Amino acid sequence: MVTRSPALDALRDLIGSTGSLFLRNARWVPGVTCSICTGIPNPGYPTCYRCAERAGSAGLADRLGFVTYAWPGAQSGQTMHAYKRGGATSYQLVSSLLTYAVVARWNCIADRAGTHPDAWAYVPSLSGRQGTHPLARVAFQVMGRVPHVPVRVSETVGDPRSFNPAHFVVSPISLRHVLLLEDTWVGGGRLQSVSAALKAAGVHQVTGLSMARWLDPNRGTTKPFVEGLGENFDPNVCPYTGAHC
Ligand SMILES: [Zn+2]
Ligand SMILES: [Zn+2]
């Protein structure tokens, strides 16, 4: 259930006026999008290739939310790149998307999980980025007094996009439910690896929330799917269900 307040309504309207023309809500449509990550499923299967490949692995996130699709050569893709480089307009938009998706949908998470998150974490960059991760900068403000669980990158990392919980280090901790934030889901290997590392460290439930589900229009049926995403972005659509809940 969405949470309403004058401040959240103002934020929703800001997102609508700055992003709705080029962002596109992630869709949860059985048979059309992956039932785990809203990507493009293998023909005849409920999930995409990457999600199928990891299915049954220990520690995967219990549920996932996605705010918008993004793809290269479009303003959605440019926004996700520019925000990381500190582009003011893009940073403001991604910051607003994160704030609204977390604060207005806080109860949506509990509706599905049975509990609100009692801590949060973010998926760190595996590229050796220096300084504070841009998503963390936003999230530390948004999460307020909700405790943060530090996730470190291991000294040795193989294929950074693969599912490998050993890519991340989490100190032992006993928590019921962690909200795990990420800016861009490409194949999901990083978020799912962090989820598994959190669970191995003692976390019972993980809810993942990605700001953008990246699509590659050069692949298979993705191009017609992207071309068919005609509706403007609607901030009232829930990242976890695709409904107006
Ligand atoms: Zn998937
Ligand atoms: Zn919802």
Tab-separated table of C-alpha atoms and ligand atoms in Angstrom:
chain	number	residue	atom	x	y	z
A	1	MET	CA	0.000	0.000	0.000
A	2	VAL	CA	1.433	3.348	-1.048
A	3	THR	CA	2.174	5.890	1.695
A	4	ARG	CA	0.879	9.409	1.039
A	5	SER	CA	2.009	12.734	2.458
A	6	PRO	CA	2.266	16.258	1.030
A	7	ALA	CA	6.057	15.888	0.697
A	8	LEU	CA	5.753	12.537	-1.065
A	9	ASP	CA	3.062	13.897	-3.375
A	10	ALA	CA	5.380	16.770	-4.309
A	11	LEU	CA	8.182	14.301	-5.011
A	12	ARG	CA	5.874	12.136	-7.117
A	13	ASP	CA	4.833	15.177	-9.143
A	14	LEU	CA	8.479	16.197	-9.610
A	15	ILE	CA	9.328	12.738	-10.967
A	16	GLY	CA	6.296	12.921	-13.222
A	17	SER	CA	7.279	16.298	-14.643
A	18	THR	CA	10.993	15.537	-15.138
A	19	GLY	CA	11.128	11.842	-16.006
A	20	SER	CA	7.809	10.589	-17.240
A	21	LEU	CA	8.425	11.282	-20.938
A	22	PHE	CA	11.477	9.027	-21.202
A	23	LEU	CA	11.390	6.627	-18.243
A	24	ARG	CA	9.304	3.458	-18.571
A	25	ASN	CA	7.865	1.512	-15.629
A	26	ALA	CA	9.216	-1.991	-15.190
A	27	ARG	CA	6.391	-4.409	-16.020
A	28	TRP	CA	5.352	-7.587	-14.245
A	29	VAL	CA	3.429	-9.459	-16.949
A	30	PRO	CA	3.488	-13.288	-16.894
A	31	GLY	CA	4.698	-14.661	-20.204
A	32	VAL	CA	5.883	-11.232	-21.349
A	33	THR	CA	8.485	-10.290	-18.730
A	34	CYS	CA	10.708	-12.401	-16.470
A	35	SER	CA	8.779	-13.352	-13.333
A	36	ILE	CA	11.871	-12.614	-11.221
A	37	CYS	CA	13.542	-9.554	-12.784
A	38	THR	CA	11.071	-7.997	-15.318
A	39	GLY	CA	13.571	-8.658	-18.132
A	40	ILE	CA	12.828	-10.511	-21.342
A	41	PRO	CA	12.161	-14.225	-20.699
A	42	ASN	CA	13.462	-17.107	-22.740
A	43	PRO	CA	10.747	-17.966	-25.274
A	44	GLY	CA	8.310	-20.359	-23.601
A	45	TYR	CA	9.838	-19.949	-20.124
A	46	PRO	CA	8.722	-17.849	-17.149
A	47	THR	CA	12.153	-16.310	-16.534
A	48	CYS	CA	15.095	-14.894	-18.429
A	49	TYR	CA	18.250	-16.866	-19.122
A	50	ARG	CA	20.217	-15.333	-16.233
A	51	CYS	CA	17.513	-15.937	-13.626
A	52	ALA	CA	17.043	-19.514	-14.867
A	53	GLU	CA	20.782	-20.110	-14.637
A	54	ARG	CA	20.853	-19.067	-10.944
A	55	ALA	CA	17.555	-20.713	-9.968
A	56	GLY	CA	17.898	-22.858	-6.860
A	57	SER	CA	21.151	-21.215	-5.725
A	58	ALA	CA	21.330	-20.511	-2.005
A	59	GLY	CA	20.769	-16.969	-0.795
A	60	LEU	CA	18.886	-15.329	-3.680
A	61	ALA	CA	16.739	-12.304	-2.856
A	62	ASP	CA	13.246	-13.174	-1.624
A	63	ARG	CA	11.646	-10.518	-3.782
A	64	LEU	CA	12.741	-7.814	-6.182
A	65	GLY	CA	11.490	-4.412	-7.190
A	66	PHE	CA	12.407	-2.402	-10.287
A	67	VAL	CA	11.550	1.239	-10.872
A	68	THR	CA	12.237	1.909	-14.551
A	69	TYR	CA	13.625	0.253	-17.642
A	70	ALA	CA	16.723	1.841	-19.161
A	71	TRP	CA	18.571	1.064	-22.379
A	72	PRO	CA	21.523	2.417	-24.350
A	73	GLY	CA	21.045	5.177	-26.883
A	74	ALA	CA	18.015	6.527	-25.023
A	75	GLN	CA	17.576	9.216	-22.390
A	76	SER	CA	16.804	6.535	-19.795
A	77	GLY	CA	20.230	4.956	-20.360
A	78	GLN	CA	21.961	8.337	-20.454
A	79	THR	CA	20.350	9.247	-17.142
A	80	MET	CA	21.726	6.157	-15.402
A	81	HIS	CA	25.228	6.851	-16.754
A	82	ALA	CA	25.154	10.601	-16.113
A	83	TYR	CA	23.963	10.265	-12.518
A	84	LYS	CA	27.075	8.204	-11.686
A	85	ARG	CA	29.291	10.898	-13.149
A	86	GLY	CA	27.534	13.504	-11.028
A	87	GLY	CA	25.357	15.098	-13.716
A	88	ALA	CA	23.096	17.330	-11.614
A	89	THR	CA	19.792	16.764	-13.431
A	90	SER	CA	20.247	13.004	-13.643
A	91	TYR	CA	21.440	12.747	-10.054
A	92	GLN	CA	18.379	14.671	-8.890
A	93	LEU	CA	16.070	12.383	-10.849
A	94	VAL	CA	17.653	9.123	-9.633
A	95	SER	CA	17.693	10.530	-6.111
A	96	SER	CA	13.965	11.309	-6.371
A	97	LEU	CA	13.203	7.860	-7.790
A	98	LEU	CA	15.047	6.181	-4.928
A	99	THR	CA	13.459	8.337	-2.255
A	100	TYR	CA	9.950	7.782	-3.577
A	101	ALA	CA	10.451	4.048	-4.192
A	102	VAL	CA	11.710	3.522	-0.647
A	103	VAL	CA	9.571	5.895	1.413
A	104	ALA	CA	6.249	5.671	-0.416
A	105	ARG	CA	6.586	1.888	-0.844
A	106	TRP	CA	7.873	1.053	2.634
A	107	ASN	CA	4.574	-0.639	3.463
A	108	CYS	CA	4.456	-2.495	0.120
A	109	ILE	CA	7.602	-4.303	1.232
A	110	ALA	CA	6.074	-5.289	4.569
A	111	ASP	CA	2.814	-6.351	2.879
A	112	ARG	CA	4.761	-8.950	0.936
A	113	ALA	CA	7.542	-9.833	3.386
A	114	GLY	CA	5.565	-9.842	6.629
A	115	THR	CA	8.025	-7.382	8.181
A	116	HIS	CA	9.514	-4.012	7.361
A	117	PRO	CA	13.254	-4.095	6.651
A	118	ASP	CA	15.243	-3.695	9.853
A	119	ALA	CA	18.389	-2.629	7.991
A	120	TRP	CA	19.581	-1.693	4.519
A	121	ALA	CA	22.613	-2.263	2.312
A	122	TYR	CA	23.664	-1.321	-1.205
A	123	VAL	CA	25.397	-3.218	-3.983
A	124	PRO	CA	28.925	-1.788	-4.157
A	125	SER	CA	30.721	-1.227	-7.431
A	126	LEU	CA	33.105	-3.976	-8.486
A	127	SER	CA	35.072	-1.608	-10.709
A	128	GLY	CA	37.282	-0.209	-7.961
A	129	ARG	CA	35.489	3.122	-7.832
A	130	GLN	CA	36.942	5.558	-5.300
A	131	GLY	CA	34.880	7.593	-2.868
A	132	THR	CA	31.271	7.230	-1.796
A	133	HIS	CA	29.018	5.345	-4.207
A	134	PRO	CA	26.470	7.815	-5.637
A	135	LEU	CA	23.563	5.572	-4.674
A	136	ALA	CA	24.870	5.328	-1.117
A	137	ARG	CA	25.050	9.115	-0.893
A	138	VAL	CA	21.326	9.313	-1.615
A	139	ALA	CA	20.424	6.265	0.443
A	140	PHE	CA	22.151	7.375	3.639
A	141	GLN	CA	19.886	10.441	3.654
A	142	VAL	CA	16.743	8.523	2.753
A	143	MET	CA	17.194	5.677	5.221
A	144	GLY	CA	17.660	7.964	8.217
A	145	ARG	CA	18.029	5.897	11.348
A	146	VAL	CA	17.501	2.500	9.684
A	147	PRO	CA	20.836	0.712	10.318
A	148	HIS	CA	23.204	0.240	7.404
A	149	VAL	CA	24.913	-3.105	6.806
A	150	PRO	CA	28.362	-2.610	5.228
A	151	VAL	CA	29.137	-4.817	2.218
A	152	ARG	CA	32.760	-4.894	1.104
A	153	VAL	CA	34.207	-6.055	-2.196
A	154	SER	CA	36.557	-9.049	-1.978
A	155	GLU	CA	40.212	-8.619	-2.907
A	156	THR	CA	39.842	-11.034	-5.803
A	157	VAL	CA	36.878	-10.774	-8.123
A	158	GLY	CA	36.409	-12.986	-11.174
A	159	ASP	CA	33.779	-12.182	-13.794
A	160	PRO	CA	32.076	-9.224	-12.097
A	161	ARG	CA	28.719	-10.018	-13.679
A	162	SER	CA	28.631	-13.640	-12.568
A	163	PHE	CA	26.714	-14.958	-9.571
A	164	ASN	CA	29.430	-15.408	-6.961
A	165	PRO	CA	28.720	-14.575	-3.298
A	166	ALA	CA	32.487	-14.736	-2.627
A	167	HIS	CA	32.830	-11.439	-4.513
A	168	PHE	CA	31.477	-9.711	-1.391
A	169	VAL	CA	32.300	-9.737	2.302
A	170	VAL	CA	29.719	-9.182	5.051
A	171	SER	CA	30.543	-9.492	8.752
A	172	PRO	CA	28.365	-11.935	10.721
A	173	ILE	CA	25.116	-10.244	11.722
A	174	SER	CA	21.696	-11.387	12.916
A	175	LEU	CA	18.898	-9.542	11.104
A	176	ARG	CA	15.407	-10.451	9.983
A	177	HIS	CA	15.173	-8.430	6.812
A	178	VAL	CA	17.524	-6.268	4.755
A	179	LEU	CA	16.524	-3.896	1.948
A	180	LEU	CA	19.251	-4.167	-0.674
A	181	LEU	CA	19.564	-1.206	-3.048
A	182	GLU	CA	21.160	-1.127	-6.482
A	183	ASP	CA	21.221	1.462	-9.236
A	184	THR	CA	21.257	-0.695	-12.377
A	185	TRP	CA	20.427	-4.391	-12.817
A	186	VAL	CA	22.074	-5.733	-15.969
A	187	GLY	CA	22.094	-9.507	-15.441
A	188	GLY	CA	21.462	-9.451	-11.710
A	189	GLY	CA	24.712	-11.218	-10.795
A	190	ARG	CA	25.880	-8.500	-8.433
A	191	LEU	CA	22.658	-7.979	-6.493
A	192	GLN	CA	22.041	-11.701	-6.146
A	193	SER	CA	25.646	-12.279	-5.041
A	194	VAL	CA	25.310	-9.595	-2.347
A	195	SER	CA	21.990	-11.118	-1.284
A	196	ALA	CA	23.653	-14.503	-0.857
A	197	ALA	CA	26.560	-12.948	1.050
A	198	LEU	CA	24.090	-11.195	3.386
A	199	LYS	CA	22.178	-14.405	4.014
A	200	ALA	CA	25.387	-16.363	4.612
A	201	ALA	CA	26.272	-13.717	7.221
A	202	GLY	CA	22.977	-14.260	9.096
A	203	VAL	CA	20.237	-12.239	7.340
A	204	HIS	CA	16.909	-14.092	7.041
A	205	GLN	CA	15.185	-12.139	4.256
A	206	VAL	CA	16.415	-9.864	1.489
A	207	THR	CA	14.267	-7.501	-0.559
A	208	GLY	CA	16.160	-6.136	-3.562
A	209	LEU	CA	15.302	-2.801	-5.164
A	210	SER	CA	16.955	-1.682	-8.403
A	211	MET	CA	16.374	1.774	-9.785
A	212	ALA	CA	16.810	0.588	-13.383
A	213	ARG	CA	16.340	-2.714	-15.203
A	214	TRP	CA	18.837	-2.445	-18.067
A	215	LEU	CA	17.718	-3.796	-21.444
A	216	ASP	CA	19.852	-4.574	-24.476
A	217	PRO	CA	17.803	-3.880	-27.622
A	218	ASN	CA	20.372	-5.793	-29.696
A	219	ARG	CA	19.221	-9.047	-28.149
A	220	GLY	CA	16.452	-11.277	-29.523
A	221	THR	CA	12.994	-9.945	-28.859
A	222	THR	CA	14.159	-7.028	-26.708
A	223	LYS	CA	14.020	-4.475	-29.530
A	224	PRO	CA	10.294	-4.926	-30.272
A	225	PHE	CA	9.649	-5.003	-26.510
A	226	VAL	CA	11.407	-1.660	-26.034
A	227	GLU	CA	9.609	-0.162	-29.033
A	228	GLY	CA	6.319	-1.294	-27.534
A	229	LEU	CA	6.925	0.537	-24.248
A	230	GLY	CA	4.704	3.405	-25.248
A	231	GLU	CA	3.276	4.554	-21.950
A	232	ASN	CA	4.956	7.384	-20.089
A	233	PHE	CA	6.440	6.632	-16.692
A	234	ASP	CA	3.876	6.635	-13.903
A	235	PRO	CA	5.353	7.121	-10.401
A	236	ASN	CA	2.173	5.577	-8.951
A	237	VAL	CA	3.093	2.143	-10.299
A	238	CYS	CA	4.584	-0.087	-7.595
A	239	PRO	CA	8.130	-1.349	-8.338
A	240	TYR	CA	7.318	-4.711	-6.687
A	241	THR	CA	3.988	-5.526	-8.317
A	242	GLY	CA	3.558	-3.265	-11.355
A	243	ALA	CA	0.150	-2.324	-9.938
A	244	HIS	CA	-1.304	0.822	-8.366
A	245	CYS	CA	-1.126	-0.693	-4.911
B	1	ZN	ZN	15.168	-12.536	-14.966
B	2	ZN	ZN	3.075	-2.001	-3.922
